[in-house]
mmCIF file of C-alpha atoms in Angstrom:
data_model
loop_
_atom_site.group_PDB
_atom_site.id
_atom_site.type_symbol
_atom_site.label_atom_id
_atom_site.label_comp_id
_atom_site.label_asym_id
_atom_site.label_seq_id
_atom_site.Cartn_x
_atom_site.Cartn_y
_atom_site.Cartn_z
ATOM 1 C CA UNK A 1394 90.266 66.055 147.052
ATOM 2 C CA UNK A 1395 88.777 64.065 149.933
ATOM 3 C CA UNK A 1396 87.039 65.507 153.028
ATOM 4 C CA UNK A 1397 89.492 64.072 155.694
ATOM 5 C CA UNK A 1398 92.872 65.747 156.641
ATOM 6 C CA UNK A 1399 95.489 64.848 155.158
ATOM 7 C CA UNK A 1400 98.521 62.928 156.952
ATOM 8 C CA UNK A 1401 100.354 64.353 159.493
ATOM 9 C CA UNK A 1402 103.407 66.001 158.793
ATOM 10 C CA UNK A 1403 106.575 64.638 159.959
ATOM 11 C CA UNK A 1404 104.805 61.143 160.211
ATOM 12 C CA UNK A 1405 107.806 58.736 159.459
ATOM 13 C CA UNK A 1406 109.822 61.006 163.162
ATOM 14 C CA UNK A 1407 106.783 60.830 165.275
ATOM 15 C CA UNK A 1408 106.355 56.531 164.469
ATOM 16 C CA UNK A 1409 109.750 55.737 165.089
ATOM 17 C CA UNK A 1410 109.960 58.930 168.237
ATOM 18 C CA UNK A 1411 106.755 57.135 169.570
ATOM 19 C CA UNK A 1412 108.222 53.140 169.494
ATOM 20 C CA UNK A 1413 111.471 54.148 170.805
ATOM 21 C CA UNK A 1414 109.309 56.089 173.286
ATOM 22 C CA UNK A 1415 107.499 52.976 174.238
ATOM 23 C CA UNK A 1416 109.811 50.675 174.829
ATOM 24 C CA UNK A 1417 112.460 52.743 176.211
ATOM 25 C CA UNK A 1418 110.126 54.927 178.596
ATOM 26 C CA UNK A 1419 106.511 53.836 178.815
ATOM 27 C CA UNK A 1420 106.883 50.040 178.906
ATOM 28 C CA UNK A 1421 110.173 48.904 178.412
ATOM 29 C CA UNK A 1422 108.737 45.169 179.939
ATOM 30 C CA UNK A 1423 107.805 44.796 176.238
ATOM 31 C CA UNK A 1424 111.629 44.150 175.370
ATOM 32 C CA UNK A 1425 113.784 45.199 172.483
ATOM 33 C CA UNK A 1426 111.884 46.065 169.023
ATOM 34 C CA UNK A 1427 113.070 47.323 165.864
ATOM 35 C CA UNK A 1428 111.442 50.482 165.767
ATOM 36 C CA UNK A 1429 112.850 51.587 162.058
ATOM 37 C CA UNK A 1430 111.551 48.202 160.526
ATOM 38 C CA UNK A 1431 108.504 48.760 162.554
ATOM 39 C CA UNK A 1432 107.804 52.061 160.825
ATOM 40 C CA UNK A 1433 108.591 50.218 157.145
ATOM 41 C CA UNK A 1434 106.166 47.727 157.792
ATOM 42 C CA UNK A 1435 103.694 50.818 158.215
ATOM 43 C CA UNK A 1436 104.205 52.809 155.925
ATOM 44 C CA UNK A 1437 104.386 49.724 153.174
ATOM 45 C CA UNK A 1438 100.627 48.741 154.158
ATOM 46 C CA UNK A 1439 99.505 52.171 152.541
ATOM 47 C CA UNK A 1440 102.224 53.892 150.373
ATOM 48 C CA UNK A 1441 101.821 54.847 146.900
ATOM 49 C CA UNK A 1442 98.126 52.552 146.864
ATOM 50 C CA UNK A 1443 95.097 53.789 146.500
ATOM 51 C CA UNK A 1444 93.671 55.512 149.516
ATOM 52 C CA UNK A 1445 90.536 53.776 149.045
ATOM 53 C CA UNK A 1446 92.308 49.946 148.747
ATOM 54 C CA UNK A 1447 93.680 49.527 152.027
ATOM 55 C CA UNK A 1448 92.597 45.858 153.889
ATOM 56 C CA UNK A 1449 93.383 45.213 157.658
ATOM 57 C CA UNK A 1450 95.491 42.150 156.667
ATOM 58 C CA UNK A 1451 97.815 44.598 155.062
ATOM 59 C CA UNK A 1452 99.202 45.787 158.704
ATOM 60 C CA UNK A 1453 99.798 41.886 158.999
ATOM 61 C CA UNK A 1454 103.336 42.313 158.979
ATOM 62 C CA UNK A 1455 103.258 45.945 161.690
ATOM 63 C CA UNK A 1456 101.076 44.405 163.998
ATOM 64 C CA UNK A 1457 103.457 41.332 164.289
ATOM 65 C CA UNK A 1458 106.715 43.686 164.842
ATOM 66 C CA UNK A 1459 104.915 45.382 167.061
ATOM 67 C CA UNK A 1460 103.249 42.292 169.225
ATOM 68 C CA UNK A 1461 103.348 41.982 173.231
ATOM 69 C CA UNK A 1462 101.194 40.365 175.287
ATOM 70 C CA UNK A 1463 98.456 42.312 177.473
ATOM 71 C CA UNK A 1464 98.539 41.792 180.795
ATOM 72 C CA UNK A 1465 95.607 39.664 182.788
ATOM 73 C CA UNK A 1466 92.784 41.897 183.679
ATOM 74 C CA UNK A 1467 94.537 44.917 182.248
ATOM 75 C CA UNK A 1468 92.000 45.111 178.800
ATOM 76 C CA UNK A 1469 90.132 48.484 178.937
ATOM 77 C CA UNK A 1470 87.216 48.817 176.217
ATOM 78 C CA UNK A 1471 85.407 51.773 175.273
ATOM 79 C CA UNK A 1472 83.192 53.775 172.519
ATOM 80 C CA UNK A 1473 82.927 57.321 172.553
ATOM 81 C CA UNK A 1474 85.087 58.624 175.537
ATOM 82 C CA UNK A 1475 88.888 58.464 174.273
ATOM 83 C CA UNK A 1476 90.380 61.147 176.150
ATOM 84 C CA UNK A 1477 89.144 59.627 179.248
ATOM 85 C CA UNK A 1478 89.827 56.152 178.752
ATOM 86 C CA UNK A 1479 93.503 57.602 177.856
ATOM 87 C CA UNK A 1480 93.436 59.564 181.493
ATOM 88 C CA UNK A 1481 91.872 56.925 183.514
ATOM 89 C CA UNK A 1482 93.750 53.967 181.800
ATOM 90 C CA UNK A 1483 97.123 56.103 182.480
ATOM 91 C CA UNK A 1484 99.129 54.948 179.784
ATOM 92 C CA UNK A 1485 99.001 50.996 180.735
ATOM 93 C CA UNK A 1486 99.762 52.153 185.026
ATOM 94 C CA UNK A 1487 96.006 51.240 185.438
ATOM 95 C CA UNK A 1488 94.501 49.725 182.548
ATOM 96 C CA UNK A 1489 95.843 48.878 178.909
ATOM 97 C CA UNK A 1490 93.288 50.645 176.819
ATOM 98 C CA UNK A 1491 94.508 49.556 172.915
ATOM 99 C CA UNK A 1492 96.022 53.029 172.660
ATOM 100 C CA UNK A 1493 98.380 51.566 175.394
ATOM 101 C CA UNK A 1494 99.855 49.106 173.738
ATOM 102 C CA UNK A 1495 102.789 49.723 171.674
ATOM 103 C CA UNK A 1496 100.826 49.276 168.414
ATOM 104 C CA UNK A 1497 98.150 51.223 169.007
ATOM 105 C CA UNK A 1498 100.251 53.640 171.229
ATOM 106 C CA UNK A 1499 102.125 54.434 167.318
ATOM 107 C CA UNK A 1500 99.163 55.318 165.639
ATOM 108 C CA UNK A 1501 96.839 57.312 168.332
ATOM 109 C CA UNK A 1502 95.640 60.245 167.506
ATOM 110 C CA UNK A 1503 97.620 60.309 163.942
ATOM 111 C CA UNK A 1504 96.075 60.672 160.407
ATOM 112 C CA UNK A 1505 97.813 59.323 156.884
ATOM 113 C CA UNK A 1506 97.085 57.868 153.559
ATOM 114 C CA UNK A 1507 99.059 56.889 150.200
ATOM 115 C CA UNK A 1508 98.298 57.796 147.065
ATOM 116 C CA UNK A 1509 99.575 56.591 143.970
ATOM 117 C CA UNK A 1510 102.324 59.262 142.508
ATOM 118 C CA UNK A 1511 105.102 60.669 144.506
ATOM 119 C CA UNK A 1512 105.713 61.267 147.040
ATOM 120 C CA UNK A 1513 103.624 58.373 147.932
ATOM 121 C CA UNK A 1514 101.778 60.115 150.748
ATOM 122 C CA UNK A 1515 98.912 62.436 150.922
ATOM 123 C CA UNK A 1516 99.719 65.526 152.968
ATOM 124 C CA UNK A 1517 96.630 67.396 151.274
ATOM 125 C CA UNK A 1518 94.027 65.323 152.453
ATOM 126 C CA UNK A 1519 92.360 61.838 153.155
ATOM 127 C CA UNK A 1520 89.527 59.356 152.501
ATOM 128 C CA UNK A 1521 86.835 59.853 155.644
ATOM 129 C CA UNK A 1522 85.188 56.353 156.733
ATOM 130 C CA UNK A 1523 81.986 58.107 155.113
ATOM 131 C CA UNK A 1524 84.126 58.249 151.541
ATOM 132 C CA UNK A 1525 85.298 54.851 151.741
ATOM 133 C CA UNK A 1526 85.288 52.250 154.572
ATOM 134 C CA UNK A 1527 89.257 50.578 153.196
ATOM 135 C CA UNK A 1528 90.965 53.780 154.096
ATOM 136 C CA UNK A 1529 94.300 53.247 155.659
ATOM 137 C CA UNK A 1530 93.227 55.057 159.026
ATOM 138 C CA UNK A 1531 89.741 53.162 159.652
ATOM 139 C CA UNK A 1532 91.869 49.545 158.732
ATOM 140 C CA UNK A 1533 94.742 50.101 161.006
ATOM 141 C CA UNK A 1534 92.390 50.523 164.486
ATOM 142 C CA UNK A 1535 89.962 47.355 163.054
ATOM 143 C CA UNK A 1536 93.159 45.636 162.882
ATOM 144 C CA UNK A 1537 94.793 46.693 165.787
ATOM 145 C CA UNK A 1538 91.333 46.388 167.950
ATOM 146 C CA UNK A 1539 91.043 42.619 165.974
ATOM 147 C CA UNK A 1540 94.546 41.630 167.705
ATOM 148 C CA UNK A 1541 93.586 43.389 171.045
ATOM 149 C CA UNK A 1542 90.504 41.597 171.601
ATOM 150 C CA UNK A 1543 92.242 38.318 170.490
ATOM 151 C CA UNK A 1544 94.984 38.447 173.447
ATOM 152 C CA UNK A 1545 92.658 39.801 175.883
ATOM 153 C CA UNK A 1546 92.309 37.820 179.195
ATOM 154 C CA UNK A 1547 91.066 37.690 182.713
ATOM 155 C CA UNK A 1548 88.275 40.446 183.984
ATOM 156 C CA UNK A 1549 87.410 42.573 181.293
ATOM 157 C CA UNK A 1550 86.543 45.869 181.498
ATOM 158 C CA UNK A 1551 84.413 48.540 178.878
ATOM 159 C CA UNK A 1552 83.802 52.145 179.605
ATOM 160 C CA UNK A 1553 80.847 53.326 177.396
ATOM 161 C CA UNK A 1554 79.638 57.064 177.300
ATOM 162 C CA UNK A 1555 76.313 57.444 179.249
ATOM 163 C CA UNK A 1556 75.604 60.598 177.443
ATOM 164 C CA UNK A 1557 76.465 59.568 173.748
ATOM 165 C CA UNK A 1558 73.797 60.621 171.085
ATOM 166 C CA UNK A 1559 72.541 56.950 169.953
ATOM 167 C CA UNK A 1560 73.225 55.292 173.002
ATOM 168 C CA UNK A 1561 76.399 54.117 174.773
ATOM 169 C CA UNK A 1562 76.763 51.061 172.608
ATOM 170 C CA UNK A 1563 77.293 52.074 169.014
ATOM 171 C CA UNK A 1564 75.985 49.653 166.583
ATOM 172 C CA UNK A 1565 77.579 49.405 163.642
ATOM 173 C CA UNK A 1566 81.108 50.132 166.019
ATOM 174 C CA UNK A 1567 84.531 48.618 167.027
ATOM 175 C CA UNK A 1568 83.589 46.861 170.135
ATOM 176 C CA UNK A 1569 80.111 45.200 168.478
ATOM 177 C CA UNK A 1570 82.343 44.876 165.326
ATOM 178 C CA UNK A 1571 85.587 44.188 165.999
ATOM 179 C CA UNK A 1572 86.392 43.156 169.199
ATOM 180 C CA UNK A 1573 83.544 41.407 170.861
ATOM 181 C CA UNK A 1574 83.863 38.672 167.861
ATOM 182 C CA UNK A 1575 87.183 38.402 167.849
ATOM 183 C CA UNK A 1576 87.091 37.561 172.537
ATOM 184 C CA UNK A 1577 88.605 34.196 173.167
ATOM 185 C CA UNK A 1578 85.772 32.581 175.676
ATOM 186 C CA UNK A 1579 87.690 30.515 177.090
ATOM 187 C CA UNK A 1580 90.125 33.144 178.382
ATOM 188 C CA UNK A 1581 87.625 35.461 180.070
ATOM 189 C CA UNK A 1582 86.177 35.097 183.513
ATOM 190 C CA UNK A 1583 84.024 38.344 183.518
ATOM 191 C CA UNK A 1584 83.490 41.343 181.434
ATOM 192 C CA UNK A 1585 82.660 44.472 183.778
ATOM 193 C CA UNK A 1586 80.665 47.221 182.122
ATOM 194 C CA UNK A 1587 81.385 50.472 183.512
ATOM 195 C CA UNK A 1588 78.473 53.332 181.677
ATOM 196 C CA UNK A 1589 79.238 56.910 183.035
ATOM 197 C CA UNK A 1590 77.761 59.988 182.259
ATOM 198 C CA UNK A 1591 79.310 63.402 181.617
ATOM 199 C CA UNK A 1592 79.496 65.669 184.052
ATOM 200 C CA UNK A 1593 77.194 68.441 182.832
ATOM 201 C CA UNK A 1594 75.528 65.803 179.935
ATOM 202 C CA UNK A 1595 72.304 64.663 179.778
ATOM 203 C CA UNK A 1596 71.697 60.885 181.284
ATOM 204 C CA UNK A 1597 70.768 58.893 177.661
ATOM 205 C CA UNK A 1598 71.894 55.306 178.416
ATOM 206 C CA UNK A 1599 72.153 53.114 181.769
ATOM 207 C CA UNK A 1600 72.963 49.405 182.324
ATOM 208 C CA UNK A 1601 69.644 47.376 181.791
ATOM 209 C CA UNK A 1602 68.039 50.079 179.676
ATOM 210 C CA UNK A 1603 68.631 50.975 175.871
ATOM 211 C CA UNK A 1604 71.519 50.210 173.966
ATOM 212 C CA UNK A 1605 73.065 49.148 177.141
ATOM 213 C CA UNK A 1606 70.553 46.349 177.638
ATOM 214 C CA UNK A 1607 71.329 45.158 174.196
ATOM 215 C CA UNK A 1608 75.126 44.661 175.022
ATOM 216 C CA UNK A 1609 74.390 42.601 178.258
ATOM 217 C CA UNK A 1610 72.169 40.484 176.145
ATOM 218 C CA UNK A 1611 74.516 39.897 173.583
ATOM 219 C CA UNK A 1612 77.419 39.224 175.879
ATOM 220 C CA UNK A 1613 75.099 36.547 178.311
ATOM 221 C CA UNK A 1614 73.874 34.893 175.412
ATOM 222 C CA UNK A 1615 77.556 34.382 174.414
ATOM 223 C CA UNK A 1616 77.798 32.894 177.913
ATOM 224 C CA UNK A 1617 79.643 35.654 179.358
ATOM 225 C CA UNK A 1618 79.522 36.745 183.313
ATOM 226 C CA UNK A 1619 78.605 39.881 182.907
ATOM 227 C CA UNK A 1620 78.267 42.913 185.411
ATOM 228 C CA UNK A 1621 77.352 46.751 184.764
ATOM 229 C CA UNK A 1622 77.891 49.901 186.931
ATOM 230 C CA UNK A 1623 76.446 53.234 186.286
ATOM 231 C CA UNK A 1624 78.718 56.302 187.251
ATOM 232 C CA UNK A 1625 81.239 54.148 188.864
ATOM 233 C CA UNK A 1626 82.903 56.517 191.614
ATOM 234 C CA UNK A 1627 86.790 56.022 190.174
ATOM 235 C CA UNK A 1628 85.785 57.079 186.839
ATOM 236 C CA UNK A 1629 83.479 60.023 187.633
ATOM 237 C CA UNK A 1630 86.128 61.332 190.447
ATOM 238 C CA UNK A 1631 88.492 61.556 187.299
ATOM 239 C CA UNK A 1632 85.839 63.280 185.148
ATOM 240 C CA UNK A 1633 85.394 66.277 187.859
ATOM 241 C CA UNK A 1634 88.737 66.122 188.372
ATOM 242 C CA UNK A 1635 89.498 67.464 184.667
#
């Protein structure tokens, strides 16, 4: 048995509950989708394969049922902060995190994997990253961070965790992995760090020190306009808030 849950129960409802969600209620300006041919494109990147076999490409088809375009200046990075980049983005009213759009808005928070015999799915448990990096969960968000990186426009924004053990920018990670590769120059006028701190946490990382420093770096030499804020006031007046 593997060391991850297994998939959540009742997956194929809360897919097709969430889509119909989304583009009924929390951004109908995406326009009609097919949210039952949605959730078969899903469920046939991972079904009765090996848990361990499971390649980004193979949520080609998904992420191409599932495609809108982000709004300008909407993008909101992050490592190690979800919940908070959930509140503060506000499902897509302030920011479009890539749990805001409609295909990452399908798969947040959810767990699954195949396996080979029936019934195709593994309810028992699941491959952890630390098992085996093709899992079906780990693939999905490189793919779906891949795409959101790639239609990503205008100002920019990351939100990294001041008070994360190893820094605020996680190397290996999604954003150094993922997402800063995959940013179309051309279409970006700034990228805005924003590093805050918890509330009660210790202070580990800041803009020009650390891990921090080694972001900015990266993202000037790539000839990016770059800016950082520590504890920027909108973001910490939501973290006292809670």
């Amino acid at each position: 048995k593997w060391k991850g849950e297994g998939t959540t129960q009742n997956l194929e409802s809360i897919v097709i509950g969430r889509c119909y969600d989304y583009i009924r209620i929390v951004n109908p300006a995406v326009g009609e989708k097919n949210c039952s041919q949605i959730w078969e494109a899903f469920k046939n990147a991972f079904i009765y394969k090996d848990p361990c076999s499971i390649l980004p490409e193979d949520y080609e088809l998904f992420i191409n049922l599932t495609f809108h375009t982000i709004p300008p200046n909407k993008s909101l990075f992050w490592e190690n902060n979800q919940l908070l980049v959930n509140s503060f983005a506000d499902r897509g009213r302030r920011y479009m995190s890539v749990g805001d759009t409609l295909f990452g808005f399908v798969g947040d928070f959810l767990n699954w994997c195949g396996q080979a015999d029936s019934p195709g799915l593994d309810y028992e448990s699941c491959p952890t990253t630390m098992e085996c990096e093709n899992n079906a969960v780990e693939s999905f968000w490189r793919m779906a961070s891949i795409t959101y990186a790639q239609h990503s426009s205008g100002v920019i924004h990351v939100l990294l965790n001041g008070s994360a053990d190893g820094g605020a920018y996680p190397q290996p990670g999604f954003f150094a992995d993922y997402e800063i590769p995959n940013l179309q120059k051309d279409k970006i006028s700034q990228i805005v760090i924003w590093v805050v701190d918890d509330i009660e946490g210790p202070d580990i990382d800041s803009c020009g020190v650390h891990s921090v420093k080694t972001l900015e770096t990266r993202l000037t030499t790539l000839g990016y306009d770059v800016t950082c804020t520590d504890n920027d006031k909108s973001v910490m007046f939501l973290l006292c808030l809670d």
